Every structure is written in structure tokens, then in C-alpha cells.
Amino acid sequence: MYLAPVHRMAQHAVVDAPAGVLYGLIADALRWPVFLPPTVHVEQLEFDGASERLRMWVTANGEIRSWTTRRVLDPVAHRVDFRQEVLPRPVTSMGGSWTVEPRGPERSLVTLRNDFAVADNARADVDWVKRATTANSRAALDNLRQLAERWRRLDDLVLSFEDCVHVDAPAEPVYDFLHRFGDRADAVPGATGIDITEHMPGVQLMTVELAGADGTARTTESVRIGFPHAGRIVYKDVRDTEQPALLAAHTGEWSVEPDPWGAGVTVVARHHAVLDEDGVRRLYGDGADAVRLARQALRARLAADSGRALRLVREHAEGALARGV
């Protein structure tokens, strides 16, 4: 029986932050989508306090990949070991570890190790995995460093909130409208075109063409993952040809929640974002109120966009019900 050789890789980063801060960011995988660029979404399937199983959706070499992984958490040693259980072809095994070693009260060495094997050890497949692993590991370490070195003010830079609307209609047409968001050209303010393509079952890429106030074109891309039985669609902004001021990262969720008394549904729009400090300084300076003003402005902008979508959802679903569609 042929056993493909195991390939091993390691990347390191020195970070000006305490080891405990870095470990906390690594251990909290549910916040990786808004913290780490390659991670689109994470679902926690099991957790017993010391180990967990996660379903993860990640971008790799421009493609969207998904797998299930088991992680073992060791807060004392500042170590997280991981081993993927369900893998996309041609990868046959993949695992590794995160370790954080103190180098002083506020300085640490972070190491991300990976090992993997691919079917038949095909050179093209090995090279593909190496490129994806190298790029994603570097992006993860760079963002961890940036976040951890802001640890004293990180809570102020992270913004989470939700808005909702009640819809007098069944859950199915509401979810269907959200799933087929691109059918309405006015679903996104300022959009000149919306295209949604399904790259794998339940995973969509939504591309929006926008016209700027100065006449320039802007393109945004979001990965959307649907959970129809749970009435949820999660998404992450993965590309913007002109990143909006104040916004370093943004993820969100649409949730269709049936009323317990059966009179309709509540549609919830959730947002998670990280403020861009350079944008905050450009617009509001370095004053004591700069971050507070930036948070208010960013929340207002995101709420306005999702509020428009919530109104369209209600109009569509209640209108269809009234027409007997």
C-alpha cells in the first residue's frame, strides 16, 4: 500500500504583545472570519472546554474550500493543536499547531506549523497546497500581529450589532428572497449590477458593481454561505477595489426566525466589523473622541445598507403573500 509522504512547513512572527493575548485570539476561532482574511466562516460543532470540532470555510489560492477540523486547546502552554477530519480532494491529511512563546512581558514568538499529504504525492497538487498554506499562514500571522499589538484598544475597534424587522409571511419566501438577492438590482444602494454565482452547494459569490459619486466604478465581492434548514445566510466581504474608509473587515448574517405563535417571522441582520485605524485618523484625527465618532459613523452606514435590504425583504414577502404567489 502506497503512503504519500508528509510535507511539513512552519512560519513564525515576533509580536509586541503578551502571550496570553495572542493565545486568546488563536483560541477564539469563531471570531476568525472578522479577524483573519482567509477565513470566511466558522461553525462550532462540538466543544467540551478542552477540545472542539469546527466546520470551516476558507479562501485558498482564490478558491473557496471547506473542511472539518478538531482542535485541542492548551491555555497553560499557549498551544492549539489541530487535525482536519473531512478534507477536500486531493488533500488526504492535514494538521499542525499554533504555539506562542513569551519573549518578555509584552513580546511573543508565534509559530504556525502545518503538515499535509496529497493523493499520489502529485507535484502539481503538492505545489498548490504549499502556495495556499504559505499565503494563508502569512496572512493569518500578519493580521494576528496587527490585532494583538492593538490589544489595549482592540475592544474599541471591534463593532458588533444587529437590526431586525417583522415580516407577516412564512419563512420560505423570506429566505428565498435573501438567497436570490441579486434578482433585485436595487437591493444594494448605488449598485449598477449584482451577480450571484454558486461555486459549490450552498456557497455563493456575490459580485456588486457600484458607481461612485465621482463617476468611477467600484467592485465588491462577498462570499455567502447558506443554511436553509436553519434559515441563515452568513457572508464575508472578501474584495473591494476601493476599500471604504473606516472599514478594515466586515462579516454579517441574515437570520430568518419564525415567531413562536406562528404569525410570521423576524428577519435579523447582524454585523461584525473592525475599524481601520488609518481611516479613523484621516477622518477624525487622534482626539479622544475619534474612535467613538468613527464607530457611530460606521454603524450608521452599515445599518442603513442592511435596513434598506430588510425593507425590501418585507415588501417582497408580504407582497407575494397578498398576491397569492
Short mmCIF file of C-alpha atoms in Angstrom, two decimals:
data_model
loop_
_atom_site.label_atom_id
_atom_site.label_comp_id
_atom_site.label_asym_id
_atom_site.label_seq_id
_atom_site.Cartn_x
_atom_site.Cartn_y
_atom_site.Cartn_z
CA MET A 1 0.00 0.00 0.00
CA TYR A 2 1.40 3.40 -1.06
CA LEU A 3 1.66 6.03 1.67
CA ALA A 4 2.12 9.57 0.40
CA PRO A 5 4.97 11.42 2.11
CA VAL A 6 4.11 14.09 4.66
CA HIS A 7 5.19 17.64 3.83
CA ARG A 8 5.97 19.95 6.76
CA MET A 9 6.00 23.73 6.88
CA ALA A 10 6.44 26.38 9.59
CA GLN A 11 6.11 30.15 9.72
CA HIS A 12 6.95 32.49 12.59
CA ALA A 13 6.17 36.03 13.73
CA VAL A 14 7.53 38.13 16.56
CA VAL A 15 4.73 40.19 18.08
CA ASP A 16 4.84 43.04 20.57
CA ALA A 17 2.04 41.69 22.76
CA PRO A 18 1.69 39.34 25.76
CA ALA A 19 1.50 35.61 25.04
CA GLY A 20 -1.93 35.38 26.67
CA VAL A 21 -3.36 37.97 24.28
CA LEU A 22 -2.11 36.07 21.24
CA TYR A 23 -3.31 32.74 22.56
CA GLY A 24 -6.75 34.22 23.16
CA LEU A 25 -7.01 35.39 19.55
CA ILE A 26 -5.89 32.00 18.25
CA ALA A 27 -8.22 30.04 20.54
CA ASP A 28 -11.31 32.13 19.64
CA ALA A 29 -11.87 30.63 16.18
CA LEU A 30 -15.46 31.87 15.98
CA ARG A 31 -14.08 35.40 15.55
CA TRP A 32 -11.56 34.41 12.88
CA PRO A 33 -13.83 35.46 9.98
CA VAL A 34 -13.63 39.10 11.06
CA PHE A 35 -10.02 38.85 12.29
CA LEU A 36 -8.23 36.67 9.69
CA PRO A 37 -8.59 37.37 5.94
CA PRO A 38 -8.56 33.76 4.63
CA THR A 39 -11.32 32.58 6.99
CA VAL A 40 -14.84 33.14 5.64
CA HIS A 41 -16.94 31.39 8.29
CA VAL A 42 -16.59 29.01 11.24
CA GLU A 43 -19.29 26.83 12.80
CA GLN A 44 -18.55 25.18 16.15
CA LEU A 45 -19.92 21.62 16.01
CA GLU A 46 -18.67 20.36 19.40
CA PHE A 47 -16.91 21.85 22.42
CA ASP A 48 -16.08 20.30 25.79
CA GLY A 49 -13.84 23.01 27.21
CA ALA A 50 -10.58 21.35 26.13
CA SER A 51 -11.26 20.32 22.54
CA GLU A 52 -13.62 21.31 19.77
CA ARG A 53 -14.76 20.35 16.28
CA LEU A 54 -15.15 23.12 13.75
CA ARG A 55 -16.56 23.38 10.23
CA MET A 56 -14.54 25.99 8.39
CA TRP A 57 -14.88 27.79 5.05
CA VAL A 58 -11.65 29.35 3.82
CA THR A 59 -10.33 31.01 0.67
CA ALA A 60 -7.26 29.27 -0.78
CA ASN A 61 -5.50 30.45 -3.95
CA GLY A 62 -8.67 32.31 -4.89
CA GLU A 63 -10.90 29.25 -4.38
CA ILE A 64 -13.39 28.56 -1.60
CA ARG A 65 -12.61 25.39 0.35
CA SER A 66 -14.38 23.79 3.32
CA TRP A 67 -13.35 21.18 5.86
CA THR A 68 -13.99 19.90 9.37
CA THR A 69 -11.18 20.10 11.90
CA ARG A 70 -10.63 19.06 15.51
CA ARG A 71 -8.64 21.34 17.79
CA VAL A 72 -7.12 20.70 21.23
CA LEU A 73 -6.69 23.84 23.35
CA ASP A 74 -3.95 24.23 25.96
CA PRO A 75 -4.16 27.68 27.59
CA VAL A 76 -1.34 26.89 30.05
CA ALA A 77 1.18 26.04 27.31
CA HIS A 78 -0.34 28.65 24.94
CA ARG A 79 -0.75 25.94 22.30
CA VAL A 80 -3.51 24.84 19.93
CA ASP A 81 -3.15 21.56 18.01
CA PHE A 82 -5.41 20.91 15.03
CA ARG A 83 -6.11 17.99 12.72
CA GLN A 84 -8.54 18.10 9.82
CA GLU A 85 -11.07 15.29 9.70
CA VAL A 86 -13.02 15.85 6.48
CA LEU A 87 -10.81 17.16 3.70
CA PRO A 88 -11.31 18.47 0.17
CA ARG A 89 -9.58 16.45 -2.55
CA PRO A 90 -6.73 15.97 -3.31
CA VAL A 91 -5.55 16.53 0.29
CA THR A 92 -5.52 13.28 2.26
CA SER A 93 -4.24 14.61 5.59
CA MET A 94 -3.54 17.98 7.15
CA GLY A 95 -2.83 19.21 10.64
CA GLY A 96 -0.44 21.23 12.71
CA SER A 97 -0.19 23.53 15.68
CA TRP A 98 -0.15 27.10 16.88
CA THR A 99 2.34 27.85 19.64
CA VAL A 100 3.02 31.10 21.47
CA GLU A 101 6.27 31.52 23.40
CA PRO A 102 6.79 34.54 25.70
CA ARG A 103 9.82 36.65 24.84
CA GLY A 104 9.17 39.22 27.58
CA PRO A 105 6.17 40.79 29.35
CA GLU A 106 4.80 42.22 26.08
CA ARG A 107 6.69 40.32 23.38
CA SER A 108 5.99 36.87 21.95
CA LEU A 109 7.05 34.44 19.26
CA VAL A 110 4.14 32.85 17.38
CA THR A 111 4.76 29.73 15.29
CA LEU A 112 2.26 28.14 12.94
CA ARG A 113 3.23 24.62 11.85
CA ASN A 114 1.47 22.65 9.12
CA ASP A 115 1.85 19.11 7.83
CA PHE A 116 -0.02 17.65 4.89
CA ALA A 117 -0.15 14.86 2.34
CA VAL A 118 -1.91 14.66 -1.02
CA ALA A 119 -3.11 11.71 -3.06
CA ASP A 120 -0.26 10.05 -5.01
CA ASN A 121 2.01 12.96 -3.97
CA ALA A 122 1.23 14.60 -7.31
CA ARG A 123 3.65 17.51 -7.80
CA ALA A 124 1.02 19.95 -9.07
CA ASP A 125 -1.22 19.22 -6.06
CA VAL A 126 1.68 19.49 -3.59
CA ASP A 127 2.66 22.86 -5.06
CA TRP A 128 -0.97 24.07 -4.93
CA VAL A 129 -1.28 23.19 -1.24
CA LYS A 130 2.09 24.72 -0.41
CA ARG A 131 1.15 28.00 -2.12
CA ALA A 132 -2.23 28.15 -0.39
CA THR A 133 -0.80 27.21 3.01
CA THR A 134 2.06 29.70 2.75
CA ALA A 135 -0.19 32.57 1.68
CA ASN A 136 -2.90 31.86 4.25
CA SER A 137 -0.42 31.32 7.08
CA ARG A 138 1.37 34.57 6.27
CA ALA A 139 -1.92 36.49 6.10
CA ALA A 140 -3.09 34.96 9.38
CA LEU A 141 0.17 35.74 11.20
CA ASP A 142 0.30 39.30 9.84
CA ASN A 143 -3.24 40.03 10.96
CA LEU A 144 -2.74 38.39 14.33
CA ARG A 145 0.28 40.61 14.85
CA GLN A 146 -1.65 43.76 13.92
CA LEU A 147 -4.59 42.84 16.14
CA ALA A 148 -2.51 41.71 19.12
CA GLU A 149 -0.33 44.82 19.07
CA ARG A 150 -3.54 46.85 19.43
CA TRP A 151 -4.69 44.71 22.38
CA ARG A 152 -5.21 47.65 24.73
CA ARG A 153 -7.70 49.28 22.35
CA LEU A 154 -8.90 46.29 20.34
CA ASP A 155 -12.32 46.15 22.00
CA ASP A 156 -12.96 49.72 20.85
CA LEU A 157 -12.03 48.86 17.26
CA VAL A 158 -14.40 45.87 17.03
CA LEU A 159 -18.05 46.63 16.35
CA SER A 160 -20.98 44.18 16.54
CA PHE A 161 -24.69 44.99 16.35
CA GLU A 162 -27.96 43.78 14.86
CA ASP A 163 -31.19 45.20 13.44
CA CYS A 164 -34.42 43.37 12.71
CA VAL A 165 -37.81 43.67 11.07
CA HIS A 166 -41.02 41.64 11.49
CA VAL A 167 -42.47 40.15 8.31
CA ASP A 168 -46.03 38.84 8.08
CA ALA A 169 -45.14 35.94 5.80
CA PRO A 170 -43.82 32.37 6.05
CA ALA A 171 -40.11 31.76 6.36
CA GLU A 172 -39.69 30.16 2.92
CA PRO A 173 -40.30 33.20 0.66
CA VAL A 174 -38.27 35.39 3.02
CA TYR A 175 -35.26 33.09 2.91
CA ASP A 176 -35.68 32.64 -0.84
CA PHE A 177 -35.50 36.40 -1.37
CA LEU A 178 -32.31 36.66 0.68
CA HIS A 179 -30.83 33.67 -1.15
CA ARG A 180 -31.63 35.25 -4.53
CA PHE A 181 -30.58 38.73 -3.51
CA GLY A 182 -29.26 39.55 -6.97
CA ASP A 183 -32.73 39.41 -8.54
CA ARG A 184 -33.34 42.94 -7.26
CA ALA A 185 -30.94 45.47 -8.76
CA ASP A 186 -31.96 47.97 -6.05
CA ALA A 187 -31.09 45.57 -3.21
CA VAL A 188 -27.72 47.31 -2.76
CA PRO A 189 -27.75 51.13 -2.76
CA GLY A 190 -25.84 52.56 -5.71
CA ALA A 191 -25.43 49.19 -7.44
CA THR A 192 -25.31 49.16 -11.23
CA GLY A 193 -25.21 45.37 -11.34
CA ILE A 194 -25.37 42.38 -8.99
CA ASP A 195 -24.23 38.88 -9.93
CA ILE A 196 -24.54 35.80 -7.72
CA THR A 197 -22.89 32.53 -8.70
CA GLU A 198 -22.88 29.29 -6.73
CA HIS A 199 -19.36 27.84 -6.54
CA MET A 200 -20.39 24.79 -4.54
CA PRO A 201 -23.69 23.69 -2.98
CA GLY A 202 -24.79 26.40 -0.56
CA VAL A 203 -21.78 28.66 -1.21
CA GLN A 204 -22.26 31.76 -3.35
CA LEU A 205 -20.01 34.53 -4.59
CA MET A 206 -21.87 37.84 -4.88
CA THR A 207 -20.23 40.49 -7.08
CA VAL A 208 -21.61 44.03 -6.94
CA GLU A 209 -20.71 46.80 -9.38
CA LEU A 210 -21.09 50.26 -7.87
CA ALA A 211 -20.89 53.74 -9.38
CA GLY A 212 -19.03 56.21 -7.21
CA ALA A 213 -20.06 59.83 -6.75
CA ASP A 214 -17.15 60.91 -8.97
CA GLY A 215 -18.20 58.53 -11.74
CA THR A 216 -15.55 55.90 -11.03
CA ALA A 217 -16.51 52.22 -10.92
CA ARG A 218 -16.06 50.09 -7.82
CA THR A 219 -16.39 46.32 -7.46
CA THR A 220 -17.07 44.40 -4.27
CA GLU A 221 -17.16 40.64 -3.71
CA SER A 222 -18.74 38.74 -0.83
CA VAL A 223 -18.79 35.03 -0.08
CA ARG A 224 -22.23 33.89 1.13
CA ILE A 225 -22.91 30.55 2.84
CA GLY A 226 -26.49 29.37 3.21
CA PHE A 227 -28.01 27.18 5.91
CA PRO A 228 -31.59 26.86 4.59
CA HIS A 229 -32.84 24.48 7.28
CA ALA A 230 -31.72 26.96 9.95
CA GLY A 231 -32.89 29.99 7.98
CA ARG A 232 -29.42 31.57 7.99
CA ILE A 233 -27.12 33.13 5.42
CA VAL A 234 -23.68 34.25 6.59
CA TYR A 235 -21.36 36.34 4.47
CA LYS A 236 -17.96 38.00 4.39
CA ASP A 237 -16.69 40.86 2.25
CA VAL A 238 -13.59 39.42 0.58
CA ARG A 239 -12.68 42.03 -2.05
CA ASP A 240 -13.25 45.73 -2.57
CA THR A 241 -11.41 47.61 -5.30
CA GLU A 242 -11.77 50.76 -3.19
CA GLN A 243 -11.91 49.81 0.49
CA PRO A 244 -14.32 52.18 2.26
CA ALA A 245 -12.83 54.49 4.87
CA LEU A 246 -13.15 53.21 8.45
CA LEU A 247 -13.70 49.57 7.46
CA ALA A 248 -10.85 47.04 7.84
CA ALA A 249 -13.02 43.90 7.85
CA HIS A 250 -16.72 43.08 7.74
CA THR A 251 -18.82 39.93 8.14
CA GLY A 252 -22.54 39.55 8.60
CA GLU A 253 -25.53 37.26 8.84
CA TRP A 254 -29.16 37.20 7.74
CA SER A 255 -31.32 35.13 10.06
CA VAL A 256 -34.99 34.23 9.46
CA GLU A 257 -36.55 33.36 12.83
CA PRO A 258 -40.16 32.08 12.89
CA ASP A 259 -42.40 33.59 15.53
CA PRO A 260 -43.32 31.05 18.22
CA TRP A 261 -47.02 31.88 17.79
CA GLY A 262 -46.89 31.34 14.02
CA ALA A 263 -47.78 34.89 12.94
CA GLY A 264 -44.79 35.45 10.68
CA VAL A 265 -41.03 35.74 11.03
CA THR A 266 -38.42 38.12 12.35
CA VAL A 267 -35.55 38.84 9.98
CA VAL A 268 -32.35 39.79 11.77
CA ALA A 269 -29.36 41.49 10.12
CA ARG A 270 -26.16 41.05 12.16
CA HIS A 271 -22.89 42.87 11.54
CA HIS A 272 -19.35 42.33 12.82
CA ALA A 273 -16.68 44.80 11.75
CA VAL A 274 -13.20 46.01 12.59
CA LEU A 275 -12.36 49.70 12.31
CA ASP A 276 -9.39 50.75 10.19
CA GLU A 277 -7.23 52.95 12.40
CA ASP A 278 -5.66 54.80 9.46
CA GLY A 279 -9.14 55.69 8.21
CA VAL A 280 -10.16 56.83 11.68
CA ARG A 281 -7.15 59.15 11.87
CA ARG A 282 -7.74 60.56 8.38
CA LEU A 283 -11.36 61.40 9.09
CA TYR A 284 -11.42 62.14 12.82
CA GLY A 285 -7.82 62.77 13.87
CA ASP A 286 -6.20 61.43 17.02
CA GLY A 287 -8.50 63.02 19.56
CA ALA A 288 -10.09 61.22 22.48
CA ASP A 289 -13.45 61.06 20.68
CA ALA A 290 -12.10 59.87 17.31
CA VAL A 291 -12.87 56.18 17.73
CA ARG A 292 -16.28 56.87 19.27
CA LEU A 293 -17.26 59.09 16.33
CA ALA A 294 -15.91 56.54 13.86
CA ARG A 295 -17.89 53.74 15.50
CA GLN A 296 -21.08 55.80 15.26
CA ALA A 297 -20.46 56.64 11.60
CA LEU A 298 -19.63 53.05 10.62
CA ARG A 299 -22.64 51.65 12.45
CA ALA A 300 -24.93 54.19 10.79
CA ARG A 301 -23.60 53.30 7.34
CA LEU A 302 -23.87 49.53 7.80
CA ALA A 303 -27.31 49.85 9.42
CA ALA A 304 -28.55 52.00 6.53
CA ASP A 305 -27.47 49.38 3.97
CA SER A 306 -28.99 46.42 5.80
CA GLY A 307 -32.08 48.47 6.76
CA ARG A 308 -32.82 49.03 3.08
CA ALA A 309 -32.47 45.31 2.45
CA LEU A 310 -34.76 44.49 5.39
CA ARG A 311 -37.46 46.78 3.95
CA LEU A 312 -37.14 45.11 0.57
CA VAL A 313 -37.44 41.67 2.18
CA ARG A 314 -40.68 42.68 3.89
CA GLU A 315 -42.12 44.30 0.75
CA HIS A 316 -41.26 41.25 -1.36
CA ALA A 317 -42.54 38.57 1.03
CA GLU A 318 -45.71 40.36 2.15
CA GLY A 319 -46.45 41.45 -1.43
CA ALA A 320 -46.07 37.89 -2.71
CA LEU A 321 -48.38 36.64 0.05
CA ALA A 322 -51.00 39.27 -0.81
CA ARG A 323 -50.84 38.30 -4.50
CA GLY A 324 -51.15 34.62 -3.59
CA VAL A 325 -47.82 33.85 -5.23
#
